[in-house]
Structure formats: structure tokens, C-alpha cells
């Protein structure tokens, strides 16, 4: 239901992983194929704790493991999202 910050909606800040090379995500029973995906919104299970834990990684090259899923709400800001299991510096 986001319409306008000027009308009182709050902007959402999200973390986005910019991939070194675009990927294609194959279709599955749950969702369709996405081609040339270069950005993944990161989803954390404990956002407040994890944002603090990984803040020093912002702007750096990292390796992230987790589970991909397709955007399905207005809070999803990339076509494909990644539920984060862990992040390590490269």
C-alpha cells in the first residue's frame, strides 16, 4: 500500500546484495523464472541483531549463503530475495 512519503508513508531501508555477474533463477513449482538478476534484497531472521552484526560488511565483497525466493509483497524491492543464513568477508 505504499503511495508516497510526502503523504506520510515511511520509507523502507533494505540491504541489497549487488552481484558481480547477473544470474538466472530457474522456474520451480512455487515461482517462475527470473533472468538477469543483478540485485538481491537480503532478508534476515533477526533483522535488528543481524543488521548490527553485519554492518561492517557494507560496501565490501562478501559471500552469503541462504535461500532464494521470489518477490511477492510491496515490501520486496528486488525481483528475487535472499533469506540470509550467514555472511563472510571475502
mmCIF file of N, CA and C in Angstrom, residues 54-86:
data_model
loop_
_atom_site.group_PDB
_atom_site.id
_atom_site.type_symbol
_atom_site.label_atom_id
_atom_site.label_comp_id
_atom_site.label_asym_id
_atom_site.label_seq_id
_atom_site.Cartn_x
_atom_site.Cartn_y
_atom_site.Cartn_z
ATOM 1 N N UNK A 54 26.332 -7.439 10.981
ATOM 2 C CA UNK A 54 26.960 -7.408 9.663
ATOM 3 C C UNK A 54 27.222 -5.989 9.135
ATOM 4 N N UNK A 55 26.953 -4.958 9.912
ATOM 5 C CA UNK A 55 27.109 -3.575 9.454
ATOM 6 C C UNK A 55 28.510 -3.303 8.887
ATOM 7 N N UNK A 56 29.552 -3.876 9.467
ATOM 8 C CA UNK A 56 30.919 -3.628 8.989
ATOM 9 C C UNK A 56 31.161 -4.229 7.604
ATOM 10 N N UNK A 57 30.250 -5.066 7.123
ATOM 11 C CA UNK A 57 30.395 -5.695 5.809
ATOM 12 C C UNK A 57 29.847 -4.820 4.682
ATOM 13 N N UNK A 58 29.118 -3.774 5.017
ATOM 14 C CA UNK A 58 28.526 -2.915 3.984
ATOM 15 C C UNK A 58 29.601 -2.347 3.068
ATOM 16 N N UNK A 59 29.359 -2.425 1.759
ATOM 17 C CA UNK A 59 30.282 -1.895 0.771
ATOM 18 C C UNK A 59 31.486 -2.794 0.504
ATOM 19 N N UNK A 60 31.523 -3.972 1.092
ATOM 20 C CA UNK A 60 32.649 -4.898 0.915
ATOM 21 C C UNK A 60 32.217 -6.122 0.125
ATOM 22 N N UNK A 61 33.215 -6.834 -0.390
ATOM 23 C CA UNK A 61 32.939 -8.095 -1.081
ATOM 24 C C UNK A 61 32.677 -9.161 -0.028
ATOM 25 N N UNK A 62 31.570 -9.876 -0.194
ATOM 26 C CA UNK A 62 31.168 -10.880 0.780
ATOM 27 C C UNK A 62 30.683 -12.142 0.079
ATOM 28 N N UNK A 63 30.611 -13.206 0.852
ATOM 29 C CA UNK A 63 29.961 -14.437 0.427
ATOM 30 C C UNK A 63 28.782 -14.647 1.357
ATOM 31 N N UNK A 64 27.613 -14.898 0.769
ATOM 32 C CA UNK A 64 26.399 -15.082 1.563
ATOM 33 C C UNK A 64 25.785 -16.421 1.201
ATOM 34 N N UNK A 65 25.390 -17.171 2.229
ATOM 35 C CA UNK A 65 24.626 -18.384 1.943
ATOM 36 C C UNK A 65 23.226 -18.214 2.501
ATOM 37 N N UNK A 66 22.276 -18.830 1.816
ATOM 38 C CA UNK A 66 20.886 -18.694 2.227
ATOM 39 C C UNK A 66 19.962 -19.296 1.191
ATOM 40 N N UNK A 67 18.719 -18.866 1.228
ATOM 41 C CA UNK A 67 17.678 -19.414 0.361
ATOM 42 C C UNK A 67 17.046 -18.293 -0.460
ATOM 43 N N UNK A 68 16.942 -18.521 -1.770
ATOM 44 C CA UNK A 68 16.324 -17.547 -2.667
ATOM 45 C C UNK A 68 14.806 -17.708 -2.684
ATOM 46 N N UNK A 69 14.101 -16.582 -2.843
ATOM 47 C CA UNK A 69 12.670 -16.641 -3.093
ATOM 48 C C UNK A 69 12.258 -15.431 -3.921
ATOM 49 N N UNK A 70 11.143 -15.553 -4.593
ATOM 50 C CA UNK A 70 10.662 -14.511 -5.496
ATOM 51 C C UNK A 70 9.836 -13.475 -4.732
ATOM 52 N N UNK A 71 9.975 -12.217 -5.125
ATOM 53 C CA UNK A 71 9.218 -11.133 -4.514
ATOM 54 C C UNK A 71 7.725 -11.405 -4.638
ATOM 55 N N UNK A 72 6.983 -11.096 -3.549
ATOM 56 C CA UNK A 72 5.536 -11.293 -3.609
ATOM 57 C C UNK A 72 4.755 -10.283 -2.758
ATOM 58 N N UNK A 73 5.447 -9.290 -2.186
ATOM 59 C CA UNK A 73 4.737 -8.231 -1.458
ATOM 60 C C UNK A 73 5.328 -6.874 -1.833
ATOM 61 N N UNK A 74 4.675 -5.820 -1.417
ATOM 62 C CA UNK A 74 5.167 -4.470 -1.651
ATOM 63 C C UNK A 74 6.421 -4.149 -0.855
ATOM 64 N N UNK A 75 6.752 -4.975 0.134
ATOM 65 C CA UNK A 75 7.967 -4.773 0.929
ATOM 66 C C UNK A 75 9.185 -5.409 0.273
ATOM 67 N N UNK A 76 8.982 -6.113 -0.809
ATOM 68 C CA UNK A 76 10.079 -6.741 -1.545
ATOM 69 C C UNK A 76 10.503 -5.791 -2.654
ATOM 70 N N UNK A 77 11.767 -5.376 -2.630
ATOM 71 C CA UNK A 77 12.242 -4.309 -3.510
ATOM 72 C C UNK A 77 13.132 -4.803 -4.654
ATOM 73 N N UNK A 78 13.361 -6.100 -4.746
ATOM 74 C CA UNK A 78 14.063 -6.704 -5.884
ATOM 75 C C UNK A 78 13.221 -7.885 -6.364
ATOM 76 N N UNK A 79 13.465 -8.343 -7.588
ATOM 77 C CA UNK A 79 12.684 -9.452 -8.137
ATOM 78 C C UNK A 79 12.893 -10.738 -7.354
ATOM 79 N N UNK A 80 14.130 -10.931 -6.867
ATOM 80 C CA UNK A 80 14.495 -12.121 -6.111
ATOM 81 C C UNK A 80 15.124 -11.666 -4.802
ATOM 82 N N UNK A 81 14.801 -12.349 -3.712
ATOM 83 C CA UNK A 81 15.323 -12.030 -2.395
ATOM 84 C C UNK A 81 16.117 -13.213 -1.861
ATOM 85 N N UNK A 82 16.948 -12.955 -0.869
ATOM 86 C CA UNK A 82 17.779 -13.995 -0.268
ATOM 87 C C UNK A 82 17.596 -13.968 1.238
ATOM 88 N N UNK A 83 17.027 -15.047 1.795
ATOM 89 C CA UNK A 83 16.965 -15.196 3.243
ATOM 90 C C UNK A 83 18.351 -15.631 3.699
ATOM 91 N N UNK A 84 18.990 -14.816 4.530
ATOM 92 C CA UNK A 84 20.398 -14.994 4.878
ATOM 93 C C UNK A 84 20.565 -16.003 6.005
ATOM 94 N N UNK A 85 21.434 -16.986 5.759
ATOM 95 C CA UNK A 85 21.858 -17.915 6.804
ATOM 96 C C UNK A 85 23.175 -17.458 7.409
ATOM 97 N N UNK A 86 24.020 -16.813 6.615
ATOM 98 C CA UNK A 86 25.303 -16.341 7.112
ATOM 99 C C UNK A 86 26.034 -15.516 6.068
#
